[in-house]
CSV table of C-alpha atoms in Angstrom, one decimal:
chain,number,residue,atom,x,y,z
P,1,MET,CA,97.8,120.6,90.9
P,2,ALA,CA,96.6,118.8,87.7
P,3,THR,CA,92.8,118.9,87.2
P,4,SER,CA,90.9,115.8,88.1
P,5,MET,CA,88.3,116.4,85.3
P,6,LEU,CA,88.4,114.9,81.9
P,7,LYS,CA,89.7,117.2,79.1
P,8,SER,CA,87.1,118.5,76.7
P,9,PRO,CA,84.5,115.7,77.2
P,10,THR,CA,82.7,116.2,73.9
P,11,LYS,CA,85.9,116.5,71.9
P,12,LEU,CA,87.3,113.5,73.8
P,13,LEU,CA,84.5,111.3,72.8
P,14,HIS,CA,85.2,112.0,69.1
P,15,ASN,CA,88.8,111.2,69.6
P,16,GLN,CA,87.9,108.0,71.5
P,17,LEU,CA,85.8,106.7,68.7
P,18,ALA,CA,88.9,106.6,66.5
P,19,LEU,CA,90.7,104.4,69.1
P,20,SER,CA,91.0,100.8,68.4
P,21,SER,CA,88.6,98.8,70.5
P,22,ASN,CA,91.3,96.5,71.5
P,23,ALA,CA,93.7,99.1,73.0
P,24,SER,CA,96.5,97.3,74.8
P,25,SER,CA,96.0,96.8,78.6
P,26,ARG,CA,98.9,96.1,80.9
P,27,ILE,CA,97.6,94.0,83.8
P,28,ARG,CA,99.2,93.0,87.0
P,29,THR,CA,97.7,90.2,89.1
P,30,ARG,CA,97.1,91.0,92.8
P,31,SER,CA,97.1,88.6,95.7
P,32,SER,CA,94.0,86.4,95.6
P,33,ILE,CA,92.3,83.6,97.4
P,34,VAL,CA,91.3,80.9,95.1
P,35,VAL,CA,90.6,77.6,96.8
P,36,PRO,CA,88.2,74.8,96.0
P,37,VAL,CA,85.6,74.7,98.7
P,38,SER,CA,83.3,71.8,99.4
P,39,HIS,CA,79.7,72.7,99.6
P,40,LYS,CA,79.3,70.3,102.5
P,41,ARG,CA,79.5,71.9,105.9
P,42,ARG,CA,82.4,70.7,108.1
P,43,SER,CA,81.5,68.0,110.6
P,44,SER,CA,83.7,69.5,113.3
P,45,ARG,CA,85.1,73.0,113.0
P,46,LEU,CA,86.4,72.7,116.6
P,47,PHE,CA,88.7,69.8,115.6
P,48,SER,CA,90.5,72.0,113.0
P,49,VAL,CA,90.9,74.8,115.5
P,50,VAL,CA,92.4,72.6,118.2
P,51,SER,CA,94.9,71.1,115.8
P,52,MET,CA,96.0,74.6,114.7
P,53,ALA,CA,96.2,75.9,118.3
P,54,ALA,CA,98.1,72.9,119.6
P,55,SER,CA,101.5,74.2,118.5
P,56,SER,CA,102.6,77.4,120.0
P,57,THR,CA,105.2,77.7,117.3
P,58,THR,CA,102.6,78.1,114.5
P,59,PRO,CA,103.5,81.3,112.6
P,60,VAL,CA,99.9,82.4,112.5
P,61,GLN,CA,99.5,81.9,116.2
P,62,THR,CA,102.7,83.7,116.8
P,63,PHE,CA,101.5,86.7,114.8
P,64,LEU,CA,98.1,86.8,116.6
P,65,GLU,CA,99.8,86.9,120.0
P,66,LYS,CA,102.5,89.3,118.8
P,67,SER,CA,100.1,92.1,117.9
P,68,PRO,CA,97.0,92.0,120.2
P,69,PRO,CA,94.4,94.7,120.2
P,70,SER,CA,95.0,97.8,122.2
P,71,GLN,CA,92.7,99.5,124.7
P,72,GLN,CA,92.1,102.2,122.1
P,73,ASN,CA,90.6,99.7,119.6
P,74,LEU,CA,86.8,99.7,119.0
P,75,GLY,CA,86.5,96.0,119.7
P,76,ILE,CA,85.9,95.2,116.0
P,77,PRO,CA,88.7,93.0,114.6
P,78,ILE,CA,89.0,92.7,110.8
P,79,MET,CA,91.1,90.6,108.5
P,80,VAL,CA,92.1,92.3,105.3
P,81,ASN,CA,92.8,89.8,102.5
P,82,ALA,CA,95.3,90.7,99.8
P,83,CYS,CA,97.0,93.1,102.3
P,84,THR,CA,99.9,93.7,99.9
P,85,GLY,CA,97.6,95.1,97.2
P,86,LYS,CA,97.1,98.9,97.0
P,87,MET,CA,93.5,98.7,98.2
P,88,GLY,CA,94.4,96.3,101.0
P,89,LYS,CA,97.1,98.7,102.3
P,90,ALA,CA,94.7,101.7,102.0
P,91,VAL,CA,92.0,99.9,104.0
P,92,ILE,CA,94.5,98.8,106.7
P,93,ASN,CA,95.7,102.4,107.1
P,94,ALA,CA,92.1,103.8,107.2
P,95,ALA,CA,91.0,101.1,109.7
P,96,GLU,CA,93.9,101.6,112.0
P,97,ALA,CA,93.2,105.4,112.0
P,98,ALA,CA,89.6,104.8,112.9
P,99,GLY,CA,90.5,102.5,115.8
P,100,VAL,CA,89.5,99.3,114.2
P,101,TYR,CA,91.9,96.4,115.0
P,102,VAL,CA,93.4,94.7,112.0
P,103,VAL,CA,94.5,91.1,112.5
P,104,PRO,CA,98.1,90.8,111.4
P,105,VAL,CA,97.4,87.8,109.1
P,106,SER,CA,96.2,88.0,105.5
P,107,PHE,CA,95.5,85.5,102.7
P,108,GLY,CA,97.7,86.0,99.6
P,109,CYS,CA,99.2,84.2,96.6
P,110,GLU,CA,101.6,81.3,96.6
P,111,GLU,CA,104.6,83.6,95.8
P,112,GLU,CA,103.9,85.6,99.1
P,113,ALA,CA,103.2,82.5,101.3
P,114,GLY,CA,105.0,82.6,104.6
P,115,GLN,CA,106.4,86.1,104.0
P,116,THR,CA,105.9,89.1,106.3
P,117,PHE,CA,105.2,92.6,105.1
P,118,GLN,CA,105.4,95.9,106.9
P,119,ILE,CA,102.2,98.0,106.4
P,120,GLY,CA,102.0,101.1,108.4
P,121,GLU,CA,103.4,100.3,111.9
P,122,LYS,CA,102.5,96.6,111.8
P,123,GLU,CA,104.0,93.5,110.3
P,124,PHE,CA,101.6,91.1,108.5
P,125,LEU,CA,102.1,87.4,107.8
P,126,VAL,CA,100.7,86.2,104.5
P,127,GLN,CA,99.1,82.8,104.4
P,128,GLY,CA,99.4,81.0,101.1
P,129,PRO,CA,96.8,78.8,99.4
P,130,SER,CA,97.1,75.8,101.7
P,131,ASP,CA,95.1,75.3,105.0
P,132,ARG,CA,93.1,78.5,104.6
P,133,GLU,CA,90.0,77.0,106.0
P,134,THR,CA,91.8,75.9,109.2
P,135,VAL,CA,93.6,79.2,109.5
P,136,LEU,CA,90.5,81.2,109.1
P,137,ALA,CA,88.6,79.1,111.6
P,138,SER,CA,91.5,79.5,114.1
P,139,ILE,CA,91.4,83.3,113.7
P,140,HIS,CA,87.6,83.3,114.0
P,141,ASP,CA,87.8,81.3,117.2
P,142,LYS,CA,90.2,83.8,118.7
P,143,TYR,CA,88.1,86.7,117.5
P,144,PRO,CA,84.5,85.6,117.4
P,145,ASN,CA,83.3,89.0,116.1
P,146,LEU,CA,85.8,89.0,113.2
P,147,ILE,CA,84.8,90.6,109.9
P,148,VAL,CA,86.8,89.9,106.7
P,149,VAL,CA,87.5,92.6,104.1
P,150,ASP,CA,88.1,91.3,100.6
P,151,TYR,CA,90.0,93.3,97.9
P,152,THR,CA,91.4,90.4,95.9
P,153,VAL,CA,90.8,89.7,92.2
P,154,PRO,CA,87.6,88.9,90.2
P,155,SER,CA,88.5,85.3,89.6
P,156,ALA,CA,88.7,84.7,93.4
P,157,VAL,CA,85.4,86.3,94.4
P,158,ASN,CA,83.1,83.3,94.4
P,159,ALA,CA,85.5,80.8,96.0
P,160,ASN,CA,86.4,83.3,98.6
P,161,ALA,CA,82.7,83.9,99.5
P,162,GLU,CA,82.1,80.2,99.7
P,163,LEU,CA,85.1,79.9,102.2
P,164,TYR,CA,83.8,82.8,104.3
P,165,CYS,CA,80.3,81.3,104.4
P,166,LYS,CA,81.6,77.9,105.2
P,167,VAL,CA,83.6,79.1,108.2
P,168,GLY,CA,80.9,81.5,109.2
P,169,VAL,CA,82.8,84.8,109.1
P,170,PRO,CA,80.9,87.9,108.0
P,171,PHE,CA,82.6,89.9,105.3
P,172,VAL,CA,82.7,93.1,103.2
P,173,MET,CA,83.3,92.3,99.6
P,174,GLY,CA,84.9,95.2,97.8
P,175,THR,CA,86.3,93.1,94.9
P,176,THR,CA,84.4,93.5,91.7
P,177,GLY,CA,83.7,90.8,89.1
P,178,GLY,CA,83.0,87.1,89.4
P,179,ASP,CA,79.6,85.7,89.1
P,180,ARG,CA,77.6,88.3,91.1
P,181,ASP,CA,74.3,86.3,91.0
P,182,LEU,CA,76.1,83.3,92.4
P,183,LEU,CA,77.8,85.4,95.0
P,184,LEU,CA,74.5,86.8,96.3
P,185,LYS,CA,72.9,83.4,96.3
P,186,THR,CA,75.9,81.9,98.2
P,187,VAL,CA,75.5,84.5,101.0
P,188,GLN,CA,71.7,84.3,101.1
P,189,ASP,CA,71.7,80.5,101.3
P,190,SER,CA,74.2,80.6,104.1
P,191,GLY,CA,72.4,83.2,106.2
P,192,LEU,CA,75.7,85.0,106.7
P,193,TYR,CA,76.0,88.8,107.3
P,194,ALA,CA,77.8,90.6,104.5
P,195,VAL,CA,78.1,93.9,102.7
P,196,ILE,CA,78.6,93.5,99.0
P,197,SER,CA,79.0,96.4,96.7
P,198,PRO,CA,80.9,97.1,93.4
P,199,GLN,CA,81.5,100.6,94.7
P,200,MET,CA,82.7,101.6,98.2
P,201,GLY,CA,83.1,105.4,97.6
P,202,LYS,CA,80.2,107.0,99.6
P,203,GLN,CA,79.7,110.0,97.3
P,204,VAL,CA,79.8,107.8,94.2
P,205,VAL,CA,77.3,105.5,95.8
P,206,ALA,CA,75.0,108.5,96.5
P,207,PHE,CA,75.1,109.2,92.8
P,208,LEU,CA,74.3,105.6,92.0
P,209,ALA,CA,71.3,105.8,94.4
P,210,ALA,CA,70.1,108.9,92.6
P,211,MET,CA,70.3,107.1,89.3
P,212,GLU,CA,68.3,104.2,90.6
P,213,ILE,CA,65.6,106.5,91.9
P,214,MET,CA,65.4,108.2,88.5
P,215,ALA,CA,65.2,104.8,86.7
P,216,GLU,CA,62.4,103.6,89.0
P,217,GLN,CA,60.4,106.8,88.9
P,218,PHE,CA,60.9,107.8,85.2
P,219,PRO,CA,61.3,104.5,83.2
P,220,GLY,CA,61.8,105.2,79.5
P,221,ALA,CA,62.7,108.9,80.0
P,222,PHE,CA,65.7,108.5,77.7
P,223,SER,CA,64.2,106.1,75.1
P,224,GLY,CA,65.9,106.3,71.8
P,225,TYR,CA,69.0,108.2,73.1
P,226,ASN,CA,72.4,107.0,72.1
P,227,LEU,CA,74.9,106.3,75.0
P,228,GLN,CA,78.7,106.2,75.0
P,229,VAL,CA,80.6,105.1,78.1
P,230,MET,CA,84.3,105.5,78.8
P,231,GLU,CA,86.0,104.5,82.0
P,232,SER,CA,89.7,104.8,82.9
P,233,HIS,CA,91.4,102.8,85.7
P,234,GLN,CA,95.0,101.8,86.5
P,235,ALA,CA,96.4,99.2,84.3
P,236,SER,CA,96.2,96.6,87.0
P,237,LYS,CA,92.4,96.6,87.0
P,238,VAL,CA,91.4,93.5,85.1
P,239,ASP,CA,87.6,93.9,84.6
P,240,ALA,CA,85.3,96.6,83.5
P,241,SER,CA,84.1,98.9,86.3
P,242,GLY,CA,81.3,97.6,88.4
P,243,THR,CA,80.2,101.2,89.0
P,244,ALA,CA,79.9,101.7,85.2
P,245,LYS,CA,77.9,98.6,84.9
P,246,ALA,CA,75.5,99.7,87.7
P,247,VAL,CA,75.0,103.1,86.0
P,248,ILE,CA,74.4,101.5,82.6
P,249,SER,CA,71.8,99.2,84.2
P,250,CYS,CA,69.9,102.4,85.3
P,251,PHE,CA,70.2,103.9,81.8
P,252,ASN,CA,68.8,100.6,80.4
P,253,LYS,CA,65.8,101.0,82.6
P,254,LEU,CA,65.5,104.6,81.4
P,255,GLY,CA,65.1,103.3,77.8
P,256,VAL,CA,68.7,103.4,76.5
P,257,ASP,CA,69.8,100.4,74.4
P,258,PHE,CA,73.4,99.7,75.5
P,259,ASP,CA,75.4,96.5,76.1
P,260,MET,CA,78.1,96.1,78.7
P,261,ASP,CA,80.6,95.0,76.1
P,262,GLU,CA,80.4,98.5,74.5
P,263,ILE,CA,82.1,100.1,77.5
P,264,GLN,CA,85.3,101.8,76.3
P,265,LEU,CA,88.1,100.7,78.7
P,266,ILE,CA,91.2,103.0,78.9
P,267,ARG,CA,94.1,101.2,80.5
P,268,ASP,CA,97.1,102.6,78.6
P,269,PRO,CA,98.9,105.2,80.7
P,270,LYS,CA,99.8,107.3,77.7
P,271,GLU,CA,96.2,107.5,76.6
P,272,GLN,CA,95.2,108.3,80.2
P,273,LEU,CA,97.6,111.2,80.4
P,274,GLU,CA,97.0,112.7,76.9
P,275,MET,CA,93.3,111.9,76.3
P,276,VAL,CA,91.7,111.5,79.6
P,277,GLY,CA,93.7,114.0,81.7
P,278,VAL,CA,94.6,111.8,84.6
P,279,PRO,CA,97.3,113.4,86.8
P,280,GLU,CA,100.6,111.5,86.3
P,281,GLU,CA,100.9,110.8,90.0
P,282,HIS,CA,97.6,109.0,90.0
P,283,LEU,CA,98.1,106.7,87.0
P,284,SER,CA,98.5,103.8,89.4
P,285,GLY,CA,95.3,104.6,91.2
P,286,HIS,CA,92.3,106.4,89.7
P,287,ALA,CA,88.8,105.9,88.5
P,288,PHE,CA,87.5,108.3,85.8
P,289,HIS,CA,84.0,107.7,84.3
P,290,MET,CA,82.1,109.5,81.6
P,291,TYR,CA,78.6,108.8,80.3
P,292,HIS,CA,77.5,110.7,77.2
P,293,LEU,CA,73.9,110.7,76.0
P,294,THR,CA,72.7,112.0,72.6
P,295,SER,CA,69.1,112.4,71.5
P,296,PRO,CA,67.9,110.6,68.3
P,297,ASP,CA,68.1,113.8,66.3
P,298,ASP,CA,71.4,114.9,67.8
P,299,THR,CA,70.0,118.2,69.1
P,300,VAL,CA,70.3,117.3,72.8
P,301,THR,CA,73.2,115.9,74.8
P,302,PHE,CA,73.7,115.0,78.5
P,303,GLU,CA,77.0,114.2,80.2
P,304,PHE,CA,77.5,112.6,83.6
P,305,GLN,CA,81.0,112.5,84.9
P,306,HIS,CA,82.8,111.4,88.1
P,307,ASN,CA,86.5,111.2,88.6
P,308,VAL,CA,88.4,109.8,91.5
P,309,CYS,CA,92.2,110.1,92.2
P,310,GLY,CA,93.7,107.8,94.8
P,311,ARG,CA,92.0,105.2,97.0
P,312,SER,CA,91.1,107.0,100.2
P,313,ILE,CA,87.4,107.4,99.2
P,314,TYR,CA,87.1,103.6,98.9
P,315,ALA,CA,89.1,102.9,102.0
P,316,GLU,CA,87.0,105.2,104.2
P,317,GLY,CA,83.8,103.8,102.7
P,318,THR,CA,85.0,100.3,103.5
P,319,VAL,CA,85.6,101.2,107.1
P,320,ASP,CA,82.1,102.6,107.3
P,321,ALA,CA,80.8,99.4,105.8
P,322,VAL,CA,82.6,97.4,108.5
P,323,LEU,CA,81.2,99.6,111.3
P,324,PHE,CA,77.7,99.3,109.8
P,325,LEU,CA,78.0,95.5,109.5
P,326,ALA,CA,79.2,95.1,113.1
P,327,LYS,CA,76.2,97.1,114.3
P,328,LYS,CA,73.8,95.0,112.3
P,329,ILE,CA,75.3,91.8,113.6
P,330,GLU,CA,75.1,93.1,117.2
P,331,GLU,CA,71.4,94.0,116.6
P,332,LYS,CA,70.7,90.6,115.1
P,333,ASP,CA,69.1,92.4,112.1
P,334,ASN,CA,67.0,90.1,110.0
P,335,LYS,CA,68.2,91.4,106.6
P,336,ARG,CA,71.8,90.2,106.8
P,337,LEU,CA,72.8,90.9,103.1
P,338,TYR,CA,73.5,94.6,102.4
P,339,ASN,CA,75.0,97.0,99.9
P,340,MET,CA,76.6,100.4,100.3
P,341,ILE,CA,73.2,102.2,99.7
P,342,ASP,CA,72.1,100.5,102.9
P,343,VAL,CA,75.2,101.9,104.6
P,344,LEU,CA,74.4,105.4,103.3
P,345,ARG,CA,70.8,105.2,104.5
P,346,GLU,CA,72.0,104.4,108.0
P,347,GLY,CA,73.0,108.0,108.1
P,348,ASN,CA,75.7,107.7,110.8
P,349,MET,CA,78.9,107.6,108.7
P,350,ARG,CA,82.0,109.3,109.9
């Protein structure tokens, strides 16, 4: 089996410096939820629900009745948006394996609207851009303890969060990008329960937590050091890694001068194979990160590296986040807005 570690990290960095900073990226667009949402609260959510439920032939209603929860389910229904994306599929499979009921309806793009897709042993109906507020309200009325899982695209993050907050459906946001400050403010202002994290892999989050502790307790420890950051992801990933940005923020607190636009993004499959050492079977789903620090006089170097092949680590972490959020809602916890470090600190992950 091909190694999951980067090839010759130090030599690699010298090779990378010779690369053009505008290396080509091949990007595919995943299903997204981008809808203009009014900031005014609806005057009557019940009216929309009644109008949706009035027709027994509504495709959404048919799918909800067609695949009800089984007695083996944990009683936590989730709706996975962008179910046809690779992360959406991974989360659905992980949730079903954990006994979490996945509602067979998902929001997607216009091209997928009205189509059904087989994921695992269940068929899913994709709802297009129209009537999403009404549809979400209808599903929420049928499953009052519904939790939405969002793995869409960066451009959809803020509009999606506004929609979830408006309808009042707690959510786990695994999608990176968007205006993160606005995202947090939207949730805080609404008082909705949510887990928002740029990284859902539990072990990677533990590394991030350790970095944050080091930054808090030893500010300026790496003052004057030079930092180089390389991250490699599948070509479909549009934005720079949220995990890399979080680690860089810690290094900034440790005294390192580094801007986010200096991150070297590797998206070309040939470079990923030959330079980075990504196994060919994982070109379509991987996350390789390397952080290289050099002292001002070039006599000391530090390297931090974490490489992930596949998506199971994120899917399992997402299910843990769902279970954590359901528990906090049941307990009527006052905090309401959480991240994956909160999930780790709970200490009861599977």
